[in-house]
């Protein structure tokens, strides 16, 4: 990890915004910039934990999603929707995971236009091992105070809902099995 800076550059940027007459947007700019920097820090930690498994976060997310499906398989378009990424991103992840022997592509049994992605036994094992590592090395040591986590979830969830990321429907743990 790099040596910490002596001062918070985002707080300095906020002061610069205020000095330049943009006080009305200085706080939101600082909040958004802090979120972006936090995302970089968290992604670097996650990628560091996943690297020994030969996975990126994007590929891990796909393996984890498939591991939650009872059948271990999902249509590619469903995986794309649930991961909230472009179909091309899923195709690229599937290509790499298939080359590594972690997933297989197969035709959908009833919809000829749809391709299923299925975990191999090796993919299921790797997903479990990578999840255990993330749980112990990142999620159990998030860096967020315990009392702040629910508030963060609420604040960021409200933002995402208002941005059209999802509707107000309750969470459905069974989503991955919907074909």
Short mmCIF file of C-alpha atoms in Angstrom, two decimals:
data_model
loop_
_atom_site.label_atom_id
_atom_site.label_comp_id
_atom_site.label_asym_id
_atom_site.label_seq_id
_atom_site.Cartn_x
_atom_site.Cartn_y
_atom_site.Cartn_z
CA UNK A 1 0.00 0.00 0.00
CA UNK A 2 1.21 3.51 -0.79
CA UNK A 3 2.25 5.93 1.94
CA UNK A 4 -0.80 7.90 3.06
CA UNK A 5 -0.95 11.50 1.92
CA UNK A 6 -0.52 14.06 4.72
CA UNK A 7 -3.91 15.63 3.87
CA UNK A 8 -7.15 14.54 2.27
CA UNK A 9 -6.99 15.69 -1.37
CA UNK A 10 -10.77 15.44 -1.68
CA UNK A 11 -11.24 17.86 1.25
CA UNK A 12 -8.72 20.15 -0.47
CA UNK A 13 -10.67 19.87 -3.73
CA UNK A 14 -13.85 20.81 -1.87
CA UNK A 15 -12.14 23.96 -0.53
CA UNK A 16 -10.94 24.79 -4.04
CA UNK A 17 -14.50 24.42 -5.36
CA UNK A 18 -15.74 26.77 -2.65
CA UNK A 19 -12.97 29.31 -3.36
CA UNK A 20 -13.89 29.30 -7.05
CA UNK A 21 -17.51 30.16 -6.29
CA UNK A 22 -18.98 26.67 -6.62
CA UNK A 23 -20.02 26.30 -2.96
CA UNK A 24 -23.46 25.00 -3.93
CA UNK A 25 -21.90 21.89 -5.53
CA UNK A 26 -18.70 21.55 -3.48
CA UNK A 27 -20.11 19.02 -0.99
CA UNK A 28 -21.76 16.78 -3.63
CA UNK A 29 -18.55 16.91 -5.70
CA UNK A 30 -16.57 15.80 -2.64
CA UNK A 31 -19.07 13.02 -1.85
CA UNK A 32 -19.06 11.69 -5.41
CA UNK A 33 -15.27 11.89 -5.65
CA UNK A 34 -14.96 10.07 -2.31
CA UNK A 35 -17.29 7.31 -3.56
CA UNK A 36 -15.21 6.94 -6.72
CA UNK A 37 -11.96 6.73 -4.71
CA UNK A 38 -13.53 4.26 -2.27
CA UNK A 39 -14.56 2.08 -5.22
CA UNK A 40 -10.95 2.09 -6.47
CA UNK A 41 -9.63 1.10 -3.04
CA UNK A 42 -12.17 -1.69 -2.57
CA UNK A 43 -11.69 -3.04 -6.08
CA UNK A 44 -7.90 -3.14 -5.57
CA UNK A 45 -8.39 -5.16 -2.36
CA UNK A 46 -10.85 -7.52 -4.02
CA UNK A 47 -8.67 -8.01 -7.10
CA UNK A 48 -5.69 -8.72 -4.83
CA UNK A 49 -7.61 -11.49 -3.05
CA UNK A 50 -8.90 -12.95 -6.33
CA UNK A 51 -5.59 -12.85 -8.24
CA UNK A 52 -4.25 -16.12 -6.76
CA UNK A 53 -7.44 -17.80 -8.02
CA UNK A 54 -6.82 -16.48 -11.54
CA UNK A 55 -10.00 -14.40 -11.36
CA UNK A 56 -10.97 -10.79 -11.89
CA UNK A 57 -13.94 -9.41 -9.94
CA UNK A 58 -16.10 -9.53 -13.09
CA UNK A 59 -15.33 -13.22 -13.63
CA UNK A 60 -15.80 -13.97 -9.93
CA UNK A 61 -19.22 -12.28 -9.95
CA UNK A 62 -20.33 -14.52 -12.81
CA UNK A 63 -19.08 -17.68 -11.07
CA UNK A 64 -20.79 -16.61 -7.83
CA UNK A 65 -24.06 -15.88 -9.63
CA UNK A 66 -24.00 -19.30 -11.31
CA UNK A 67 -23.18 -20.97 -7.99
CA UNK A 68 -26.41 -19.56 -6.54
CA UNK A 69 -28.53 -21.13 -9.28
CA UNK A 70 -29.75 -24.57 -8.14
CA UNK A 71 -28.98 -25.99 -11.57
CA UNK A 72 -25.66 -24.16 -11.79
CA UNK A 73 -26.75 -22.69 -15.13
CA UNK A 74 -28.33 -19.47 -16.38
CA UNK A 75 -29.15 -18.01 -19.78
CA UNK A 76 -26.45 -15.53 -20.83
CA UNK A 77 -28.99 -12.71 -21.17
CA UNK A 78 -30.28 -13.37 -17.63
CA UNK A 79 -26.72 -13.32 -16.25
CA UNK A 80 -26.10 -10.03 -18.04
CA UNK A 81 -29.27 -8.50 -16.54
CA UNK A 82 -28.58 -9.73 -12.99
CA UNK A 83 -24.95 -8.60 -13.08
CA UNK A 84 -26.05 -5.28 -14.61
CA UNK A 85 -23.40 -5.43 -17.31
CA UNK A 86 -23.50 -5.29 -21.10
CA UNK A 87 -23.94 -8.69 -22.82
CA UNK A 88 -20.50 -8.23 -24.43
CA UNK A 89 -18.93 -8.12 -20.96
CA UNK A 90 -20.62 -11.40 -20.03
CA UNK A 91 -19.49 -12.95 -23.32
CA UNK A 92 -15.89 -11.91 -22.62
CA UNK A 93 -16.04 -13.27 -19.06
CA UNK A 94 -17.59 -16.53 -20.26
CA UNK A 95 -14.88 -16.86 -22.93
CA UNK A 96 -12.13 -16.57 -20.30
CA UNK A 97 -13.91 -18.81 -17.78
CA UNK A 98 -14.59 -21.43 -20.45
CA UNK A 99 -10.91 -21.40 -21.53
CA UNK A 100 -10.05 -22.04 -17.86
CA UNK A 101 -12.50 -24.97 -17.67
CA UNK A 102 -14.73 -23.22 -15.13
CA UNK A 103 -17.93 -22.85 -17.21
CA UNK A 104 -19.49 -24.44 -20.27
CA UNK A 105 -21.82 -23.02 -22.89
CA UNK A 106 -24.79 -25.12 -23.95
CA UNK A 107 -27.92 -24.53 -26.00
CA UNK A 108 -31.07 -23.75 -24.02
CA UNK A 109 -33.33 -26.84 -24.07
CA UNK A 110 -36.47 -24.93 -25.14
CA UNK A 111 -35.24 -21.62 -26.61
CA UNK A 112 -32.92 -22.06 -29.58
CA UNK A 113 -31.90 -18.39 -29.49
CA UNK A 114 -30.56 -18.64 -25.95
CA UNK A 115 -27.25 -19.96 -24.69
CA UNK A 116 -26.90 -21.30 -21.17
CA UNK A 117 -23.77 -20.79 -19.11
CA UNK A 118 -23.14 -23.67 -16.72
CA UNK A 119 -20.63 -24.10 -13.93
CA UNK A 120 -18.27 -27.03 -14.24
CA UNK A 121 -17.40 -28.90 -11.04
CA UNK A 122 -14.05 -27.05 -11.10
CA UNK A 123 -15.91 -23.74 -11.43
CA UNK A 124 -18.15 -24.55 -8.47
CA UNK A 125 -15.13 -25.47 -6.33
CA UNK A 126 -13.22 -22.33 -7.32
CA UNK A 127 -16.27 -20.13 -6.66
CA UNK A 128 -16.54 -21.60 -3.14
CA UNK A 129 -12.82 -21.11 -2.42
CA UNK A 130 -12.77 -17.54 -3.82
CA UNK A 131 -15.92 -16.64 -1.87
CA UNK A 132 -14.38 -17.96 1.36
CA UNK A 133 -11.29 -15.82 0.73
CA UNK A 134 -13.35 -12.70 -0.03
CA UNK A 135 -15.54 -13.29 3.02
CA UNK A 136 -12.57 -13.55 5.37
CA UNK A 137 -10.14 -11.08 3.78
CA UNK A 138 -12.49 -8.34 2.50
CA UNK A 139 -16.11 -8.56 3.65
CA UNK A 140 -15.33 -9.46 7.28
CA UNK A 141 -12.74 -6.66 7.32
CA UNK A 142 -14.56 -4.10 5.17
CA UNK A 143 -12.97 -1.05 6.74
CA UNK A 144 -16.43 0.35 7.48
CA UNK A 145 -17.63 0.73 11.06
CA UNK A 146 -20.31 -1.83 11.85
CA UNK A 147 -22.83 0.89 12.71
CA UNK A 148 -22.23 2.57 9.31
CA UNK A 149 -22.83 -0.42 7.05
CA UNK A 150 -26.65 -0.40 7.14
CA UNK A 151 -26.65 3.37 6.65
CA UNK A 152 -24.34 3.02 3.64
CA UNK A 153 -26.56 0.31 2.16
CA UNK A 154 -29.62 2.54 2.64
CA UNK A 155 -28.00 5.69 1.21
CA UNK A 156 -26.47 3.95 -1.80
CA UNK A 157 -29.61 1.87 -2.36
CA UNK A 158 -31.76 5.01 -2.46
CA UNK A 159 -29.37 6.59 -4.95
CA UNK A 160 -29.38 3.47 -7.15
CA UNK A 161 -33.19 3.19 -7.04
CA UNK A 162 -33.58 6.87 -7.95
CA UNK A 163 -31.10 6.39 -10.81
CA UNK A 164 -33.31 3.62 -12.23
CA UNK A 165 -31.03 0.76 -11.18
CA UNK A 166 -33.95 -1.22 -9.73
CA UNK A 167 -37.57 -0.83 -8.69
CA UNK A 168 -39.00 -1.05 -5.20
CA UNK A 169 -39.76 -4.77 -5.51
CA UNK A 170 -38.52 -6.75 -2.50
CA UNK A 171 -35.30 -8.74 -2.85
CA UNK A 172 -35.82 -12.19 -4.30
CA UNK A 173 -33.20 -14.74 -3.30
CA UNK A 174 -34.46 -17.11 -5.97
CA UNK A 175 -33.63 -14.87 -8.95
CA UNK A 176 -30.78 -16.93 -10.36
CA UNK A 177 -33.07 -19.93 -10.87
CA UNK A 178 -35.57 -18.08 -13.05
CA UNK A 179 -34.96 -19.28 -16.60
#
